[in-house]
CSV table of C-alpha atoms and ligand atoms in Angstrom, one decimal:
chain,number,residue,atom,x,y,z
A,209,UNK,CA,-119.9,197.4,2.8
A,210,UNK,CA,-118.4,197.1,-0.7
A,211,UNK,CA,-121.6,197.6,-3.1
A,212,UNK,CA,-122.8,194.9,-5.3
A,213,UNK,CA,-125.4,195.3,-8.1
A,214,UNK,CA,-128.0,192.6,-7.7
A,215,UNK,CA,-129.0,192.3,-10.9
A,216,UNK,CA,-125.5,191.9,-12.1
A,217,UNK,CA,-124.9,188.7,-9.3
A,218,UNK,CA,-125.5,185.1,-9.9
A,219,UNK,CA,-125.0,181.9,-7.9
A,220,UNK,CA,-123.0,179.4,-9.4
A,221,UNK,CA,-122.8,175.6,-7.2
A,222,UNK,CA,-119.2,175.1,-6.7
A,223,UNK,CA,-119.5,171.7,-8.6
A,224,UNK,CA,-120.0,174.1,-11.4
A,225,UNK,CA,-116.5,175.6,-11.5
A,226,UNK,CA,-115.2,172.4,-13.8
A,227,UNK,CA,-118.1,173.2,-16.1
A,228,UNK,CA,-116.9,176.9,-16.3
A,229,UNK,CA,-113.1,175.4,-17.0
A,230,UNK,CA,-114.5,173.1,-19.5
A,231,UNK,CA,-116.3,176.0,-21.0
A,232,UNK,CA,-113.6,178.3,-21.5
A,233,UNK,CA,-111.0,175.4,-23.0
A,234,UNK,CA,-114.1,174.4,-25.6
A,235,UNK,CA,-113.9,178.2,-26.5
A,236,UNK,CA,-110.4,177.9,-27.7
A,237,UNK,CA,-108.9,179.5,-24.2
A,238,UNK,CA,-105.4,177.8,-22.5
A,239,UNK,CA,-106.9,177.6,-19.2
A,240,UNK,CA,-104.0,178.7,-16.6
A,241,UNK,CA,-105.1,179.2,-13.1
A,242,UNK,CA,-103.3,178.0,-9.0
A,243,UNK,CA,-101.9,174.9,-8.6
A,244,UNK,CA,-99.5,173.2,-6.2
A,245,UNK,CA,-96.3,172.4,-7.6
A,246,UNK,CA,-92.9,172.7,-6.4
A,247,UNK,CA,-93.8,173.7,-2.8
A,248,UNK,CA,-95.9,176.7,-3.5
A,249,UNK,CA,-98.8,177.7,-5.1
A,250,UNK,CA,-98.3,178.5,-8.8
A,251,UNK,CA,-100.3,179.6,-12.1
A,252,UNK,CA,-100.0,177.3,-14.5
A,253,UNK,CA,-102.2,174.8,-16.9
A,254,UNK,CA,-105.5,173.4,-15.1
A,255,UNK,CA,-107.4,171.2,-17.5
A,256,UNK,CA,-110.2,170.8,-14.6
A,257,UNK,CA,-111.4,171.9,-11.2
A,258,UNK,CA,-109.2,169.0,-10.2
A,259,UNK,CA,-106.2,171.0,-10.9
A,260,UNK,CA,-106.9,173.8,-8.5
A,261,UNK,CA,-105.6,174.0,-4.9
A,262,UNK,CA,-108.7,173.1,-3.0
A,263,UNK,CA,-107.7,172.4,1.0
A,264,UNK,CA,-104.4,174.3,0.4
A,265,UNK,CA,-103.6,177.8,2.1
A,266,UNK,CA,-100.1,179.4,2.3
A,267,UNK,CA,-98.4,181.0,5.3
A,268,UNK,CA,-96.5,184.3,4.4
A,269,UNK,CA,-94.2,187.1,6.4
A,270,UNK,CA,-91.0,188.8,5.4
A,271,UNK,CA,-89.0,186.5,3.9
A,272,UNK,CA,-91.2,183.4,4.5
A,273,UNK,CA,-93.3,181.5,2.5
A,274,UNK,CA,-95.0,177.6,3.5
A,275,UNK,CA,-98.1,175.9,1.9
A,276,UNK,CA,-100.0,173.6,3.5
A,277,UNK,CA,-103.1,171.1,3.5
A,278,UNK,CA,-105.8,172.7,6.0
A,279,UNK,CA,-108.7,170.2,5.3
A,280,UNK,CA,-110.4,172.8,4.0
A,281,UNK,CA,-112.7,172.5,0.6
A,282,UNK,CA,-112.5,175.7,-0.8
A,283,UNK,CA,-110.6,176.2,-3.8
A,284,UNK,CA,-109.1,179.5,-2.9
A,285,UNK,CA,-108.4,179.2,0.2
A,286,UNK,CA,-104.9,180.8,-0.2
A,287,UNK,CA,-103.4,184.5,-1.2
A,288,UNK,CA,-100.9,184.2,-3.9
A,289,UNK,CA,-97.9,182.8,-4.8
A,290,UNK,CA,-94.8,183.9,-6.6
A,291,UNK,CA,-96.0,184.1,-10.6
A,292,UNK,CA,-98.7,186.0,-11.1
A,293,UNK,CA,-100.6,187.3,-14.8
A,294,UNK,CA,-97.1,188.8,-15.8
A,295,UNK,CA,-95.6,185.1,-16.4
A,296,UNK,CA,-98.2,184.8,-19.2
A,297,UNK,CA,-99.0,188.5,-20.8
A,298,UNK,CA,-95.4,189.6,-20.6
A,299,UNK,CA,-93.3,186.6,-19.7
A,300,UNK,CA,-89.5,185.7,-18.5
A,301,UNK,CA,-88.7,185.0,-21.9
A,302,UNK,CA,-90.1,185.8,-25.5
A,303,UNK,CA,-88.9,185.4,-28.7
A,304,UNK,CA,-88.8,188.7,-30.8
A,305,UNK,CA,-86.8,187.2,-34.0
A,306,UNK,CA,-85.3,184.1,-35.3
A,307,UNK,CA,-82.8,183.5,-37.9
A,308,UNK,CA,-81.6,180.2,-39.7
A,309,UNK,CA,-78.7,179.6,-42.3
A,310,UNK,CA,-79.9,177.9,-45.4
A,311,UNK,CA,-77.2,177.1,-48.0
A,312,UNK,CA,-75.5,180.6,-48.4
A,313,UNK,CA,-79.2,182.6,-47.3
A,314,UNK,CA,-80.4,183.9,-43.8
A,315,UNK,CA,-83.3,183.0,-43.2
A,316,UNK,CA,-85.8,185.2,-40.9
A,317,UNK,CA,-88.4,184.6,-39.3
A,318,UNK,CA,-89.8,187.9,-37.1
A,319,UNK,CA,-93.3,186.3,-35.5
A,320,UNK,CA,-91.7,182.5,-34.6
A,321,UNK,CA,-95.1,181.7,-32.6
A,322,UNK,CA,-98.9,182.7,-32.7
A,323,UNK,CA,-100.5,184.7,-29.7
A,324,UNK,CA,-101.6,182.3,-26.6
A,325,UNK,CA,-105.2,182.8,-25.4
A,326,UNK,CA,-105.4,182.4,-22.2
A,327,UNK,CA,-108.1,182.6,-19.5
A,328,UNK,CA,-106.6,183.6,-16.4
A,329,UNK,CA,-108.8,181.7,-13.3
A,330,UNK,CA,-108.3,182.5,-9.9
A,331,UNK,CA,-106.5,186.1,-9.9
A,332,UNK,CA,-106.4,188.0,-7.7
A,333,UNK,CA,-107.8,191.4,-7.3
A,334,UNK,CA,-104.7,193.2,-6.8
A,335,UNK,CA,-103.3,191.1,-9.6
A,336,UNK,CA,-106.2,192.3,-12.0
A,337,UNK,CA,-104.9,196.2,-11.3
A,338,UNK,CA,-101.8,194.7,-11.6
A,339,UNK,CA,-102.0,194.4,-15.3
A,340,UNK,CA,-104.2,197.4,-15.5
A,341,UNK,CA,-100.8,198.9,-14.7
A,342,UNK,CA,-99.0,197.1,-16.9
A,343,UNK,CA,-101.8,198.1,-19.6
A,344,UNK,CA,-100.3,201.3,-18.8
A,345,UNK,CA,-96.7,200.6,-19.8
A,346,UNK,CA,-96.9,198.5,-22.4
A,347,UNK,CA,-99.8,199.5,-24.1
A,348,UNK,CA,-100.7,203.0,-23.5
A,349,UNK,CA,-97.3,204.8,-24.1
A,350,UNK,CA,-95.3,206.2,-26.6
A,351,UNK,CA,-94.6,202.2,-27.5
A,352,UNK,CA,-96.9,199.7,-28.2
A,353,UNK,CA,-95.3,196.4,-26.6
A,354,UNK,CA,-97.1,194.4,-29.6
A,355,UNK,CA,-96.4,190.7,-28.2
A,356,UNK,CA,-98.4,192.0,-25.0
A,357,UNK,CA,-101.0,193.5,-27.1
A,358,UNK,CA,-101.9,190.5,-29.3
A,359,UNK,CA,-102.4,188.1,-25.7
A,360,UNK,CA,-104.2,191.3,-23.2
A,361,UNK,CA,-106.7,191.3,-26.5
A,362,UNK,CA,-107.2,187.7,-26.4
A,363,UNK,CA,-107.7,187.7,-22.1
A,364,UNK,CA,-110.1,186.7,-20.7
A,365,UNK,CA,-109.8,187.3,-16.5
A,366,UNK,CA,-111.9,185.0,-14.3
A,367,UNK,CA,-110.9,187.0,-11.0
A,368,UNK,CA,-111.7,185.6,-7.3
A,369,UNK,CA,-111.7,187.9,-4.2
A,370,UNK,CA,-109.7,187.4,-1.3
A,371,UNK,CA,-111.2,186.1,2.1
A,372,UNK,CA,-108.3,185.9,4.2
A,373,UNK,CA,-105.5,188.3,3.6
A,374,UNK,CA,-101.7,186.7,3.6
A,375,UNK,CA,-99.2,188.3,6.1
A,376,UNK,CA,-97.7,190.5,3.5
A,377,UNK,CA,-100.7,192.2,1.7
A,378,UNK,CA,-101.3,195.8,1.9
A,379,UNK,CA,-104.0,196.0,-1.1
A,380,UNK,CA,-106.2,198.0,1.0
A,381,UNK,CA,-103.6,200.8,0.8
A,382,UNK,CA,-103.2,200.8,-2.3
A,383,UNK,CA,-107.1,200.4,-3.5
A,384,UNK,CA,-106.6,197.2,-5.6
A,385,UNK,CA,-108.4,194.9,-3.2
A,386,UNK,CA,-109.4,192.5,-1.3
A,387,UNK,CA,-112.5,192.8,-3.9
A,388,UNK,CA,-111.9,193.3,-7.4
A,389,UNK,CA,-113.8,196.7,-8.5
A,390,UNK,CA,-112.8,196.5,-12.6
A,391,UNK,CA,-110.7,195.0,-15.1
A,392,UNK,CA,-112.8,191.5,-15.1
A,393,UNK,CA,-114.6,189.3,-17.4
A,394,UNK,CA,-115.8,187.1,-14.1
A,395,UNK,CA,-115.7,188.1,-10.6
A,396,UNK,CA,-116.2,185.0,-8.1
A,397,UNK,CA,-116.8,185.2,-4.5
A,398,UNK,CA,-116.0,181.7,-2.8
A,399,UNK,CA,-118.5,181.2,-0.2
A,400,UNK,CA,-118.0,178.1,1.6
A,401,UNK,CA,-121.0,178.0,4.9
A,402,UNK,CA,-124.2,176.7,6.5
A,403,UNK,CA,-126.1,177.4,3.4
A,404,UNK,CA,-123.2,175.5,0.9
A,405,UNK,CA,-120.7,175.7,-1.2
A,406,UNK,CA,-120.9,178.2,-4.0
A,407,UNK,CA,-119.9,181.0,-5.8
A,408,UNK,CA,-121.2,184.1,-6.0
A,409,UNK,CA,-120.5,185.6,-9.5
A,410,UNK,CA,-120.3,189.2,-10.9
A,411,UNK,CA,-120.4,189.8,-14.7
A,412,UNK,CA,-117.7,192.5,-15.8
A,413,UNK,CA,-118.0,191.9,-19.4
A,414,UNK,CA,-120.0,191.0,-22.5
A,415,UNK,CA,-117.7,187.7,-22.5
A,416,UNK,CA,-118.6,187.0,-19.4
A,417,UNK,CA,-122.2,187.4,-19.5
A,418,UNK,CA,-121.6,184.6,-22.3
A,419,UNK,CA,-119.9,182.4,-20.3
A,420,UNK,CA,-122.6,182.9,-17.7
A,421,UNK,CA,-125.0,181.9,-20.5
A,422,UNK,CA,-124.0,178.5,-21.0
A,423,UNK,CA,-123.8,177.7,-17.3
A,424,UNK,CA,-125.7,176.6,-14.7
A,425,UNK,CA,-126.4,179.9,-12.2
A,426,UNK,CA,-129.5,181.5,-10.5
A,427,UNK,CA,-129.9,185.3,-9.4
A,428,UNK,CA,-128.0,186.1,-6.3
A,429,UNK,CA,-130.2,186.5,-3.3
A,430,UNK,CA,-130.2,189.5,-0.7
A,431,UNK,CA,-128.1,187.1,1.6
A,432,UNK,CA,-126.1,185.9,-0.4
A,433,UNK,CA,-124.9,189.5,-1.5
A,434,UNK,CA,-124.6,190.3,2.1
A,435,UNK,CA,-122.3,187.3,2.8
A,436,UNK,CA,-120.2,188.3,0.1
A,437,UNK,CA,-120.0,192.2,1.2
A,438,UNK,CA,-119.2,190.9,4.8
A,439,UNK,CA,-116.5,188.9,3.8
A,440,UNK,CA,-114.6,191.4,1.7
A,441,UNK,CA,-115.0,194.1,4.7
A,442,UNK,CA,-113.7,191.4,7.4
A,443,UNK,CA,-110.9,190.4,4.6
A,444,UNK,CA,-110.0,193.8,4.5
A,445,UNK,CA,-110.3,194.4,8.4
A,446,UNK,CA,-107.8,190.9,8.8
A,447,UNK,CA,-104.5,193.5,6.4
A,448,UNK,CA,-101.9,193.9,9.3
A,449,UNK,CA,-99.6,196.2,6.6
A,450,UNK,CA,-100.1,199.2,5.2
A,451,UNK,CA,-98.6,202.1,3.6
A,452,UNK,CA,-100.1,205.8,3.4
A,453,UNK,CA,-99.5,207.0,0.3
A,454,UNK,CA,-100.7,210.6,1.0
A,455,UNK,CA,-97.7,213.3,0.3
A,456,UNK,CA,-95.5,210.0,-0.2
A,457,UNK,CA,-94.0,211.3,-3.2
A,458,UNK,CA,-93.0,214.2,-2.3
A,459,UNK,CA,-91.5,212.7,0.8
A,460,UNK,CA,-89.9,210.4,-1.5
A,461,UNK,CA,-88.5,212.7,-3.6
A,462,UNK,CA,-87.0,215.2,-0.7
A,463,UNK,CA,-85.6,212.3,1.0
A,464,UNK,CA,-83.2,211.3,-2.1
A,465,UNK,CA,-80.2,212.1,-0.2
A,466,UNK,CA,-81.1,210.6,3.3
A,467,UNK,CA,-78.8,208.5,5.1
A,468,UNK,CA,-81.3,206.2,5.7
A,469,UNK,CA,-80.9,204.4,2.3
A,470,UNK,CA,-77.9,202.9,3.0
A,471,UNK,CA,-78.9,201.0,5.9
A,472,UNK,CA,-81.7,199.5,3.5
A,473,UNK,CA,-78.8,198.7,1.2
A,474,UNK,CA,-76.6,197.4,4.0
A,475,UNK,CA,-79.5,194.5,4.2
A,476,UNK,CA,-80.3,193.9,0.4
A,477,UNK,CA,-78.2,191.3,-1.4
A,478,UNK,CA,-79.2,192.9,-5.2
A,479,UNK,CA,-80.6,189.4,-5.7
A,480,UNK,CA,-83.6,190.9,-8.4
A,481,UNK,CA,-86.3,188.6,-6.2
A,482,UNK,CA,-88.5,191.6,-5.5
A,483,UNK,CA,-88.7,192.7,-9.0
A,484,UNK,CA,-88.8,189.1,-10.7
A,485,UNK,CA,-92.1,188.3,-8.3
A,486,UNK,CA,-93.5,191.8,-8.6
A,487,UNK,CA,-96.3,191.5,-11.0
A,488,UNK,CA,-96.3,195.7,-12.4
A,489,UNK,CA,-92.5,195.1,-12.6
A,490,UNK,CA,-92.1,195.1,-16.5
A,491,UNK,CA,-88.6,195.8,-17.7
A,492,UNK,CA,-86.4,193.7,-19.7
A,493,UNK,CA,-83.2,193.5,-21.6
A,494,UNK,CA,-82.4,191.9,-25.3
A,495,UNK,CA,-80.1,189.6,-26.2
A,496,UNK,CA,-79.2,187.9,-29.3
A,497,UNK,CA,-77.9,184.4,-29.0
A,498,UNK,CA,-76.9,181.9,-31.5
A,499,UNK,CA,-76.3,178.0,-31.6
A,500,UNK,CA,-72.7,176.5,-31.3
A,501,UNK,CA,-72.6,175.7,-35.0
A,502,UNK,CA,-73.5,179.4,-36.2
A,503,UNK,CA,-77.0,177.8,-38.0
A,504,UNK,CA,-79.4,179.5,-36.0
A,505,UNK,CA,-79.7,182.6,-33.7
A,506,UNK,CA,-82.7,184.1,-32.1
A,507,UNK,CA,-83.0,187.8,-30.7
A,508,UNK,CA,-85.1,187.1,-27.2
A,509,UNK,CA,-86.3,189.7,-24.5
A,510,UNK,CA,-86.2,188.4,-21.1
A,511,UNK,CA,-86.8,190.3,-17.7
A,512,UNK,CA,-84.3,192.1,-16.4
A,513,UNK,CA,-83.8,194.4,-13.2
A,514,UNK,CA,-83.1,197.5,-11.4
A,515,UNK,CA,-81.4,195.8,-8.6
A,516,UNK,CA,-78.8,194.4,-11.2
A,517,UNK,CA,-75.4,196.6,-11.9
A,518,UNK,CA,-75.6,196.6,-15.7
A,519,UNK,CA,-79.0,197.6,-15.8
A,520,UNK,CA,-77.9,201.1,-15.4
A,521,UNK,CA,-74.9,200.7,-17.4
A,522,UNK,CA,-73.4,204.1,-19.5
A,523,UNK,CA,-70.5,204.5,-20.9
A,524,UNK,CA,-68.0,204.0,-18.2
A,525,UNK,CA,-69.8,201.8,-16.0
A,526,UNK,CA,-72.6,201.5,-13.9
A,527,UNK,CA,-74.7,204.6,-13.1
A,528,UNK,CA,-76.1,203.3,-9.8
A,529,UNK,CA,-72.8,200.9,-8.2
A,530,UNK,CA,-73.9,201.4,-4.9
A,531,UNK,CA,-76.8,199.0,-3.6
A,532,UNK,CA,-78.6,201.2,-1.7
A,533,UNK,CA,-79.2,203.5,-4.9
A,534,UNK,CA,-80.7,201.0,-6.7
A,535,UNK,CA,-83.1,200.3,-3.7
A,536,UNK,CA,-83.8,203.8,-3.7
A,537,UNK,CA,-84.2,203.9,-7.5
A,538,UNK,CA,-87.2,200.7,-7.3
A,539,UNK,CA,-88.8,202.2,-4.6
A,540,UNK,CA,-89.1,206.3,-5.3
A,541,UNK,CA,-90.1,204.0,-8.8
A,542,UNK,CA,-92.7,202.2,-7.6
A,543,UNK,CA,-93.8,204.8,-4.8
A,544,UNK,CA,-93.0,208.5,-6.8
A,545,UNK,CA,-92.1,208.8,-10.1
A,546,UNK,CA,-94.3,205.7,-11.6
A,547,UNK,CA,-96.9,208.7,-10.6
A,548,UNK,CA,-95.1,211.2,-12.8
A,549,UNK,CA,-95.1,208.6,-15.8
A,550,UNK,CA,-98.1,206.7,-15.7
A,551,UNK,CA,-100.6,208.7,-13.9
A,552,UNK,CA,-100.7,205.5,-11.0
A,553,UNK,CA,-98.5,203.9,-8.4
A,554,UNK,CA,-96.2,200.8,-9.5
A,555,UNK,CA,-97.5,199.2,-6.3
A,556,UNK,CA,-100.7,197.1,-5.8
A,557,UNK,CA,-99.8,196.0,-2.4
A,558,UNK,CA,-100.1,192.4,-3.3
A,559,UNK,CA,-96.9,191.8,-0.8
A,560,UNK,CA,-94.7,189.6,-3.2
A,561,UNK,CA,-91.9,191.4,-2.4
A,562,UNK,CA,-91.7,191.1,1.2
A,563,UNK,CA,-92.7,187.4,0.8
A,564,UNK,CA,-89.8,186.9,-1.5
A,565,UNK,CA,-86.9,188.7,0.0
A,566,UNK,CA,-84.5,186.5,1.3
A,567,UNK,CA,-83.3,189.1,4.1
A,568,UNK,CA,-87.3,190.1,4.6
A,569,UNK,CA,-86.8,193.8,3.7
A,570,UNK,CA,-90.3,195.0,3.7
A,571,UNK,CA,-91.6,197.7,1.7
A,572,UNK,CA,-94.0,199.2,3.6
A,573,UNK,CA,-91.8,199.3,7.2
A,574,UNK,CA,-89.0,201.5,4.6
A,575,UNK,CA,-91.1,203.3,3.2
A,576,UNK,CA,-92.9,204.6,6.6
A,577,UNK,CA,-89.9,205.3,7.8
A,578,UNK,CA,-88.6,207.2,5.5
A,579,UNK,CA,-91.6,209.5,5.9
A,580,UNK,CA,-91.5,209.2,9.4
A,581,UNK,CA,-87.5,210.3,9.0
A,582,UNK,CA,-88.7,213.5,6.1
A,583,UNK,CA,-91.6,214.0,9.1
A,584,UNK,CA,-88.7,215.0,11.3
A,585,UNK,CA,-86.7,216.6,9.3
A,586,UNK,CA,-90.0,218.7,8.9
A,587,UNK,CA,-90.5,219.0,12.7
A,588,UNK,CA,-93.9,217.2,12.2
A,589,UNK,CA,-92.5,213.9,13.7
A,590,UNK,CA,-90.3,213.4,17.0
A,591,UNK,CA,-89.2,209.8,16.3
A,592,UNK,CA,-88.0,208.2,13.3
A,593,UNK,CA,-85.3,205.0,13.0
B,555,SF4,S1,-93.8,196.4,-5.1
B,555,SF4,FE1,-94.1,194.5,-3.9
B,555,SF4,S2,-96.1,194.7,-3.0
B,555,SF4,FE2,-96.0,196.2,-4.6
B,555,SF4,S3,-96.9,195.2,-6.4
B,555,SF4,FE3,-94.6,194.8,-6.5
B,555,SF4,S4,-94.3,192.9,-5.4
B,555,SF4,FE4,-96.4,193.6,-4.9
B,556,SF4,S1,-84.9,194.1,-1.5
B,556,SF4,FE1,-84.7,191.9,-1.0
B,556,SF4,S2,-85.5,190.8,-2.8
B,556,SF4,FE2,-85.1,192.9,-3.5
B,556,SF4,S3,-83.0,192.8,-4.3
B,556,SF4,FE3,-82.8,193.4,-2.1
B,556,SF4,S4,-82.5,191.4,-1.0
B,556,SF4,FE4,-83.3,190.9,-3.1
């Protein structure tokens, strides 16, 4: 049973979770956390508990995604839907630069808006190593992404813990869940029982020892913890998927020539879903584009992916024109050589990607069988696809 410190673990009344919004937003914080809108559940501006999805759950496979009222009273009573931290830290669109005509001058402006603060309610644990990862990229390389930086050192991360796994997650492969181990201010556990509903709360920072402060809590009781341990270990029992990762980049790498890939690329459409909804997903393109009267331009990055022709553009055209080797490029990416450049898989398992595939290509079924098929080639597996 996961381990949690007891004097680190408060109680919180679930009536309570308003008071914490309130409390972030009179601290200066744009409070974004789930809400329903437009058929799924989404991140986006909650200005009280109100605003959160309480009685809603989602139903997820490959290439299938539904919500639905269950009568239920928990707030988090679903996995997680398409936008994730990314939309926020490092969104679809930024502005890097804008320029306006005035009389026969240019004028430029480099820094158009200020840095959002944002409290982030409700995230997931995989979503928390999500930008952990991202951290990685965008912050801890040879470039600083500095829009990123100025918002990850404004965060603040109010994470909840899963307590029924969607059809699609695989977190448990790839250690970023169902509980959330780092990378928090606030760690809630929803439980929702004989004995009420509440949340039990761990403290991962000095911020959120402050928040803590200037609510309403008690210490967390021996049974409390023990609900809270059982439900992560029976969340993490319920994961159907999984990957194992062990040798898997090797096998990746001394499978780049199998045959195998095309009949993955035979199914995908390039349609850039799985990489838009991936939350570690982080590359983008610049453009610069200008008004119709030639008064005003801006220079703006927006996301841009793999699975798209020009993204590997050269001189001459496009270095990967086949489907299946762009496939092959996001996954020996996510699964191999993310490895190589930033010391951790480009996967947390949180299942997006299967959800959001329109043909229902799924990850972790492609990826086992490609080390089933390297297995074989091997002689340590009979059977492969
Ligand atoms: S590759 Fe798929 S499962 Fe992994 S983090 Fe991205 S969207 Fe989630
Ligand atoms: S794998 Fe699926 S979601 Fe990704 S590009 Fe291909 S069809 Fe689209």
């Amino acid at each position: 049973m996961r381990a949690i410190q007891e004097q680190n673990a408060f109680i919180m009344e679930a009536r309570e979770l308003n008071r914490l919004i309130e409390t972030l937003a009179e601290k200066g914080y744009e409070t974004i956390g789930p809400t329903v809108q437009q058929g799924a559940i989404l991140y986006g501006h909650v200005g009280s508990a109100g605003d959160l999805p309480a009685g809603w759950s989602d139903q997820q496979g490959p290439g299938t995604y539904r919500v639905s009222e269950n009568g239920d009273s928990s707030f988090f009573g679903y996995v997680v839907g398409p936008n994730s931290g990314k939309s926020f830290l490092h969104p679809s669109r930024e502005t890097l630069m804008q320029a306006s005509r005035k009389g026969d001058l240019l004028e430029f402006v480099d820094d158009p808006a200020p840095p959002e603060r944002y409290a982030l309610i409700g995230l997931r644990p995989c979503d928390v190593k999500a930008i952990e990862i991202q951290d990685r990229v965008l912050l801890e390389g040879l470039y600083v992404d500095r829009k990123y930086k100025e918002r990850r050192d404004l965060l603040f991360i109010v994470t909840v813990n899963c307590a029924k796994p969607g059809g699609t997650c695989f977190c448990t492969s790839m250690g970023s869940g169902p509980a959330a181990d780092s990378g928090y201010d606030l760690a809630l556990t929803e439980l929702n029982d004989d004995r009420g509903h509440r949340f039990l709360v761990e403290v991962g920072s000095d911020s959120g020892s402050e928040l803590v402060a200037a609510l309403t809590t008690k210490q967390a009781t021996a049974a409390d913890i023990d609900s809270a341990g059982r439900q992560a270990d029976d969340a993490a029992e319920a994961i159907s998927k999984s990957i194992d990762t062990t040798g898997l980049r090797e096998q990746l790498y001394d499978s780049l020539d199998s045959p195998y890939w095309e009949k993955i690329g035979a199914r995908c459409l390039a349609c850039t879903n799985c990489t838009m909804v991936c939350p570690t997903c982080f590359c983008t393109n610049v453009q610069d584009v200008s008004d119709l009267a030639g008064n005003s331009a801006e220079r703006i990055q927006i996301w841009d992916s793999c699975f798209n022709a020009e993204f590997s553009g050269l001189h001459g055209g496009s270095v990967r024109q086949s489907i299946h080797s762009r496939y092959r490029q996001w996954m020996t990416h996510k699964l191999a050589s993310w490895e190589d450049q930033f010391d951790t898989l480009g996967c947390v398992g949180c299942g997006r990607c299967i959800t959001w595939c329109p043909v229902g290509i799924d990850i972790t079924e492609e990826a086992n069988t490609i080390r089933k098929r390297a297995g074989q080639l091997a002689g340590t597996v009979e059977d492969a696809p």
